[in-house]
XYZ file of C-alpha atoms in Angstrom:
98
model
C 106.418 289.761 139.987
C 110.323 289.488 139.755
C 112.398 289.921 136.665
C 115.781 288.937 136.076
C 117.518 290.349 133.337
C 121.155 290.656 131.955
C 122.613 293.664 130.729
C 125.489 293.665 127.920
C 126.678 297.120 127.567
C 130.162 298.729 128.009
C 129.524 299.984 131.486
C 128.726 298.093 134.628
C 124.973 297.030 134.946
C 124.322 299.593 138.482
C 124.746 303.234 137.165
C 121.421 302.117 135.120
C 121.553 304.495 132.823
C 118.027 305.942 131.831
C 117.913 304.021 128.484
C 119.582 300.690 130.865
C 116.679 298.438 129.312
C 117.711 298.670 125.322
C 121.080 296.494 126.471
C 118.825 294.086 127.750
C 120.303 290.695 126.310
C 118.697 288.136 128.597
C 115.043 288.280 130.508
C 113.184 286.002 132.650
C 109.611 286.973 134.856
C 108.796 284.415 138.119
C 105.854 284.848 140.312
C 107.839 284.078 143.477
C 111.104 285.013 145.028
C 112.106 281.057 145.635
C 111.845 280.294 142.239
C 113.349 283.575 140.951
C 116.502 282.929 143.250
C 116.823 279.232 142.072
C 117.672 280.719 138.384
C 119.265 283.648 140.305
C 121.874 281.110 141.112
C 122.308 279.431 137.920
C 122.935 282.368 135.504
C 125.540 283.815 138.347
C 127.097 280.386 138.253
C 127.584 280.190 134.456
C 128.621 283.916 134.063
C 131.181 283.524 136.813
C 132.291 279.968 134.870
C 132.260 282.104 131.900
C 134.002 285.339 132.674
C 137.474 285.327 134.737
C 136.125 288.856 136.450
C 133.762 290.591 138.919
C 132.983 294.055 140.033
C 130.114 294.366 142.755
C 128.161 298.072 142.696
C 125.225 299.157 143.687
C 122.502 297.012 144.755
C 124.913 293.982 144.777
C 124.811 294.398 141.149
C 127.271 291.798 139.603
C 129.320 292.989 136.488
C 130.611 289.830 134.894
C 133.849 290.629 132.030
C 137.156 289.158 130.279
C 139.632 291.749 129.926
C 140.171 290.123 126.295
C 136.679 291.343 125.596
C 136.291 295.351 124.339
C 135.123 297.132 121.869
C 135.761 299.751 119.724
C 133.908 303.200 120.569
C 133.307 305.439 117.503
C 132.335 308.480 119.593
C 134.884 307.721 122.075
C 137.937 306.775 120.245
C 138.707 304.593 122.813
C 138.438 300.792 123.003
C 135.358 299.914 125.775
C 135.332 296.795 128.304
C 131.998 294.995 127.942
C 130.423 293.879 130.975
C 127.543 291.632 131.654
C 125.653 292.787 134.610
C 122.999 290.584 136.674
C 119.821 292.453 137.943
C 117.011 291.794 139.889
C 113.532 293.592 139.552
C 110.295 292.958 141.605
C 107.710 295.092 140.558
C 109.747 297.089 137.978
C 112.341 298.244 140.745
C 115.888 297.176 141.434
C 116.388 294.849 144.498
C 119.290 293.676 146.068
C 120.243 289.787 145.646
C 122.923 288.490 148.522
């Protein structure tokens, strides 16, 4: 089984931080790697469309973001870049997409 998911968080999708899954915004399960990879391709397309910049990390992870787009940290006192990170699971464990 693969999963696909997107991560909206204010840190890049690879450090996948123990509690990664609760900024889950986006999820889709496939039976087969072909068909995973087909929609692969289509959400990287329209985040790339959507968002002027990329950081690559670990397992290929892509972390889409706008520099216009931060928020506010209360614990932080610091304004936060949001990224929106592209990961691949089969079988519960991050693979690498090229």
């Amino acid at each position: 089984m693969y999963e696909i998911v997107i991560i909206t968080a204010d840190y890049e999708g690879w450090w996948l931080f123990d509690e990664w899954r609760e900024d889950v915004t986006l999820s889709h399960t496939f039976d087969n790697y072909e068909t995973m990879k087909l929609k692969y391709d289509q959400i990287y397309k329209s985040l790339e469309d959507k968002y002027p910049s990329l950081k690559r990390g670990k397992y290929n992870i892509p972390a889409f973001f706008s520099c216009c787009e931060i928020e506010y940290c209360d614990d932080c006192d610091d304004d936060m870049q949001i990224y929106y990170s592209l990961v691949v699971l089969k079988d519960k464990k991050v693979i690498e997409i090229n």
